[in-house]
Short mmCIF file of C-alpha atoms in Angstrom, two decimals:
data_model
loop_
_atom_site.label_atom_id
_atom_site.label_comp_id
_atom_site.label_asym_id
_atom_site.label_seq_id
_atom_site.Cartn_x
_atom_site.Cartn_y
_atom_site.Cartn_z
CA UNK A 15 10.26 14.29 -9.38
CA UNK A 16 6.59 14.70 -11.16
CA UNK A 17 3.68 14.12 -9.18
CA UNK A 18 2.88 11.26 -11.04
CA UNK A 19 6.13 9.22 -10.33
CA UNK A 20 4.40 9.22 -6.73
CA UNK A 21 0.91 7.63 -7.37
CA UNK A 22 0.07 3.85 -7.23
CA UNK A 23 -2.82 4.37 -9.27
CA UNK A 24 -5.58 1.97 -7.42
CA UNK A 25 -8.96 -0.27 -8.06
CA UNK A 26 -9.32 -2.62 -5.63
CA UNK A 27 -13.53 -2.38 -5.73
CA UNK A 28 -15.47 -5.94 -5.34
CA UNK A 29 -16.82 -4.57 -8.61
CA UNK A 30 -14.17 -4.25 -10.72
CA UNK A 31 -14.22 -5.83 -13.58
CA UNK A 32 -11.36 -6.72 -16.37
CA UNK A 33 -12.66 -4.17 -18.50
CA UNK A 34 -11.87 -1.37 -15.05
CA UNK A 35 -8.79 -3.02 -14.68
CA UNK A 36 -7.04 -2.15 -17.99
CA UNK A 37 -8.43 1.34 -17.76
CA UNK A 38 -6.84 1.49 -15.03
CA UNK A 39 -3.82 0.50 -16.20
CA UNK A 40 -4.13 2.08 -19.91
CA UNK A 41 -4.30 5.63 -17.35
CA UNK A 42 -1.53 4.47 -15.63
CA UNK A 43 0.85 4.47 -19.06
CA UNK A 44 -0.50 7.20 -20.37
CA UNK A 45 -0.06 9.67 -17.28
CA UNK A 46 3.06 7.64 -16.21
CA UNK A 47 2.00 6.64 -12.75
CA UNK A 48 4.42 4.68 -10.61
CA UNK A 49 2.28 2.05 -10.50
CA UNK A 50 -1.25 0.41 -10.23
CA UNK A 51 -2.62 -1.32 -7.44
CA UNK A 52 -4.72 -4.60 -7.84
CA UNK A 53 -6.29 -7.38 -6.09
CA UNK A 54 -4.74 -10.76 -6.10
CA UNK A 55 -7.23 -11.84 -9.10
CA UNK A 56 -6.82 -8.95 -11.39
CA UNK A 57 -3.01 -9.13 -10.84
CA UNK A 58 -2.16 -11.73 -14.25
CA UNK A 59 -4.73 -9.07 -15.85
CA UNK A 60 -2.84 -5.99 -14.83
CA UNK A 61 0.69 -7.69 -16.19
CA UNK A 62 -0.63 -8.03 -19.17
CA UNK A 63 -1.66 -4.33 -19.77
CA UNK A 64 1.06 -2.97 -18.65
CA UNK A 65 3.04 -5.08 -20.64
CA UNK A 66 6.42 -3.35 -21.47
CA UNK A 67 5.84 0.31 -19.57
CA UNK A 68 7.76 1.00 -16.71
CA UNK A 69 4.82 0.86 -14.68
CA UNK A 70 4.86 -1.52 -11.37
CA UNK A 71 2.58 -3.76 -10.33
CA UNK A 72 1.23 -3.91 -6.61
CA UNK A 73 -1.02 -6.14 -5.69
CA UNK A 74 -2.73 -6.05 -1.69
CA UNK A 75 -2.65 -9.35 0.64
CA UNK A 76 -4.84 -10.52 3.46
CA UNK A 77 -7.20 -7.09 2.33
CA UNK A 78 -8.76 -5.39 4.13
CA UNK A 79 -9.50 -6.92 6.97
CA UNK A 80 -6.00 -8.26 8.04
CA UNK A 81 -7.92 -10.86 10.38
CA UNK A 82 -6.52 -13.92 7.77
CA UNK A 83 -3.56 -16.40 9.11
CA UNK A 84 -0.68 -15.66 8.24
CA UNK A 85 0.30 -18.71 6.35
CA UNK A 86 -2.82 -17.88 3.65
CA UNK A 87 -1.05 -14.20 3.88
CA UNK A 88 2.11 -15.59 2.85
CA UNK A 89 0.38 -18.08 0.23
CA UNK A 90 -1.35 -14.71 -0.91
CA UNK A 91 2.00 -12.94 -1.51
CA UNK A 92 3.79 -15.69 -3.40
CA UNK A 93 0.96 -16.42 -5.95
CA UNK A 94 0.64 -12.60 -6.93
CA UNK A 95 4.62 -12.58 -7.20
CA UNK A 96 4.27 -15.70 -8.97
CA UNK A 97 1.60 -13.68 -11.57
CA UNK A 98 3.67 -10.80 -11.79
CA UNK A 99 3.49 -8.35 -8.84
CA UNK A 100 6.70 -6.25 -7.93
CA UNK A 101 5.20 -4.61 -4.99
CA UNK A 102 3.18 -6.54 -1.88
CA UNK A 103 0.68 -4.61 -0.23
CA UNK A 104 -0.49 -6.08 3.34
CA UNK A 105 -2.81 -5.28 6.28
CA UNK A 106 -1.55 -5.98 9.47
CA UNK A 107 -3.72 -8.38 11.68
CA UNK A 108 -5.43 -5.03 13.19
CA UNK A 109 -7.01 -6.97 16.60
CA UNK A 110 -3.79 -8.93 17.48
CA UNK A 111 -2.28 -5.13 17.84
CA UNK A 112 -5.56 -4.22 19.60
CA UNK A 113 -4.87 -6.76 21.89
CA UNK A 114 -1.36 -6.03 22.99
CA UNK A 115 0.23 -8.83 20.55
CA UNK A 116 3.14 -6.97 19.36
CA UNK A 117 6.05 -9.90 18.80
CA UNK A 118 2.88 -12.16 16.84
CA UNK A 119 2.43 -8.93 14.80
CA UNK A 120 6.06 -7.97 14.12
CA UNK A 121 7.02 -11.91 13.04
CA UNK A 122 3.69 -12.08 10.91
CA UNK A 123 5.41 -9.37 8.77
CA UNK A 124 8.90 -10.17 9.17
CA UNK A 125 8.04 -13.91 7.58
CA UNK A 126 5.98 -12.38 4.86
CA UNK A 127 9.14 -9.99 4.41
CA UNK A 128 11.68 -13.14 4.46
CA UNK A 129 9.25 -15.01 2.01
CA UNK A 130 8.73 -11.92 -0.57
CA UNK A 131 12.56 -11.62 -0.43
CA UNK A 132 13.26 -8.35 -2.12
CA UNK A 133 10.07 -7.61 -3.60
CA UNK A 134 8.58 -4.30 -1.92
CA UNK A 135 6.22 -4.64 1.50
CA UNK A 136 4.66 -1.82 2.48
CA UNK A 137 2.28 -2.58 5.79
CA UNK A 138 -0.67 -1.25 5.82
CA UNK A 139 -1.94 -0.37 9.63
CA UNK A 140 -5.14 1.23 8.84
CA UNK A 141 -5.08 4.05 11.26
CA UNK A 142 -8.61 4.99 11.14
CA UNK A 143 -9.08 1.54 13.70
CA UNK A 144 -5.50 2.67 16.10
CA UNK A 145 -4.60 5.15 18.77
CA UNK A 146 -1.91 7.30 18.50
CA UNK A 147 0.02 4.93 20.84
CA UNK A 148 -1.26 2.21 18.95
CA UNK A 149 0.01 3.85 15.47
CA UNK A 150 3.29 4.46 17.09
CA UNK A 151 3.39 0.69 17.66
CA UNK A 152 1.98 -0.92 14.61
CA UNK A 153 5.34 1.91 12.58
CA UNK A 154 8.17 0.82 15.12
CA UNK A 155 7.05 -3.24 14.22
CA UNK A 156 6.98 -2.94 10.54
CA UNK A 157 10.43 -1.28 11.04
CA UNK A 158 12.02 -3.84 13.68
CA UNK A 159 10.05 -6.47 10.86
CA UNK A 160 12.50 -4.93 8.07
CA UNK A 161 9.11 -3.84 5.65
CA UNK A 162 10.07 -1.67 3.03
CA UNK A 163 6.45 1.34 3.73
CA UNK A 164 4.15 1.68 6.47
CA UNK A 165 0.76 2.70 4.53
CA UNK A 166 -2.17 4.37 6.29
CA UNK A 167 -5.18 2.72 5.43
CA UNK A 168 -7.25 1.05 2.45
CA UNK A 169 -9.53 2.95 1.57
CA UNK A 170 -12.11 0.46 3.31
CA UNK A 171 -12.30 1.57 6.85
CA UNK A 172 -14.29 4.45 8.52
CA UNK A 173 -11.37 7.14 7.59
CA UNK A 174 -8.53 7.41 4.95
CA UNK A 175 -4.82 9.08 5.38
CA UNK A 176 -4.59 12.64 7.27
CA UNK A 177 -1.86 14.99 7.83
CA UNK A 178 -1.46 14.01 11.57
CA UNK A 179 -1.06 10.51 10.73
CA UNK A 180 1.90 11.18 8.45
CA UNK A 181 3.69 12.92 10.80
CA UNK A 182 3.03 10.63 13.21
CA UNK A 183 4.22 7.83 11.26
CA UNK A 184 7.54 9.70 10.01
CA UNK A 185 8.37 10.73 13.54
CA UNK A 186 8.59 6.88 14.09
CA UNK A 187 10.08 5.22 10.87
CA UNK A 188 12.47 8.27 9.75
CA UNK A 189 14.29 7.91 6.76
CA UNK A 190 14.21 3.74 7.43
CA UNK A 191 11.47 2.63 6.19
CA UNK A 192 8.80 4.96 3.10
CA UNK A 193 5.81 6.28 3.62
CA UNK A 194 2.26 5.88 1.52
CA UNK A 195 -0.61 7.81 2.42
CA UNK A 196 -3.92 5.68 1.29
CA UNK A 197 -7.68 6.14 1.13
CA UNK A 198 -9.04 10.32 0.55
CA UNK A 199 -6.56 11.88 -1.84
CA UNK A 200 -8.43 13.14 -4.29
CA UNK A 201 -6.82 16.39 -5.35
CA UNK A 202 -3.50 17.68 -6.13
CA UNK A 203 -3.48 20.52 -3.20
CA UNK A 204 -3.86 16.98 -0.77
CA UNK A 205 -1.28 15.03 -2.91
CA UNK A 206 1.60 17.84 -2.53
CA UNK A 207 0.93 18.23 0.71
CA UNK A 208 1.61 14.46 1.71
CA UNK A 209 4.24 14.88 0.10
CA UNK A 210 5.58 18.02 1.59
CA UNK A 211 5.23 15.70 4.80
CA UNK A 212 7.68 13.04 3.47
CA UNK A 213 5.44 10.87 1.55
CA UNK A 214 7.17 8.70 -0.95
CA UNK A 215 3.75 6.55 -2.66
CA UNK A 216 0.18 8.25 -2.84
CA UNK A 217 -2.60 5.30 -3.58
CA UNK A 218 -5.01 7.05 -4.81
CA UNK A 219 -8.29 6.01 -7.58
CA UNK A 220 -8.40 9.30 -8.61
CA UNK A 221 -4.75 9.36 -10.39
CA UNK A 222 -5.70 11.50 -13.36
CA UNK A 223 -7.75 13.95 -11.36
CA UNK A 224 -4.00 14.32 -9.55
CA UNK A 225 -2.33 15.40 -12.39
CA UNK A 226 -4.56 18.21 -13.93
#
């Protein structure tokens, strides 16, 4: 596989606007990125773009705090399926793992999983907030919750994806659930190795800097 069937080419800014958006996704054709990742509002724009290409659509969910219910999560999900996402992209609620509520974070994805039905989830636990113990946790619940990734951050927190974390992660989830490494890469030394370490999606805004 090329590097670039591994990126999910990102702009999930405040700022973007619909002009960013289909540069992002005109990049995305051209350099034949797996996909581009949106925000729910940009996500009927992205469609559109991308129009015929083989490029997927993944759109983030209850971002990037995680703290929303879980019913607006699920609403979330549905409407950017309904506007044309293939891939669900969703942060866990980070203070119910914080505070020991592991079966209310496990069923929180596990309904958002039933709901999206066989449209991708990958969980994003935003390890730059977690112990190591707390990592450990937040992998083995996406995988007893049947997600499709675990995904390290979003790019909005105090740190992005690292080496350690990966490992960590694949140590837990195996060959059962995908990996993503989120929020840093921003070079193609950092992209191979992520993927060296079992990586299967790189989110990344710096998608044609990748592929040089």
């Amino acid at each position: 596989m090329e590097l670039a069937d591994f990126i999910d080419h990102t702009n999930l800014k405040p700022t973007a606007t619909v002009s960013d958006i289909q540069k992002l996704c005109d990049e995305a054709i051209k350099h034949h990125f797996y996909a581009v990742c949106v925000n729910g509002c940009n996500v009927a724009v992205a469609k559109k773009a991308i129009k015929e290409s083989p490029v997927k659509l993944a759109a983030v969910i209850g971002f990037p705090l995680g703290a929303m219910s879980t019913k607006a999560k699920i609403f979330e999900a549905m409407d950017c399926i309904d506007h044309g996402a293939d891939e669900i992209d969703m942060v866990i609620n980070i203070g119910w793992l914080k505070s020991g509520m592991f079966d209310a974070v496990r069923e929180e994805i596990k309904v958002i999983k039933e709901a999206i039905g066989e449209t991708v989830l990958k969980v994003i636990i935003e390890t730059c907030y977690l112990t190591d113990a707390e990592k450990e946790e937040a992998c083995s619940l996406a995988k007893d919750a049947r997600a499709d990734f675990v995904k390290t951050s979003t790019g909005f927190g105090t740190g992005g994806a690292t080496y350690d974390d990966v490992v960590l992660m694949k140590g837990i989830v195996g060959d059962e659930l995908k990996i993503k490494a989120s929020g840093g890469v921003k070079d193609q030394a950092t992209a191979k190795k992520y993927i060296e370490l079992g990586v299967s999606r790189i989110g990344t805004s710096s998608g044609p800097d990748l592929i040089k």
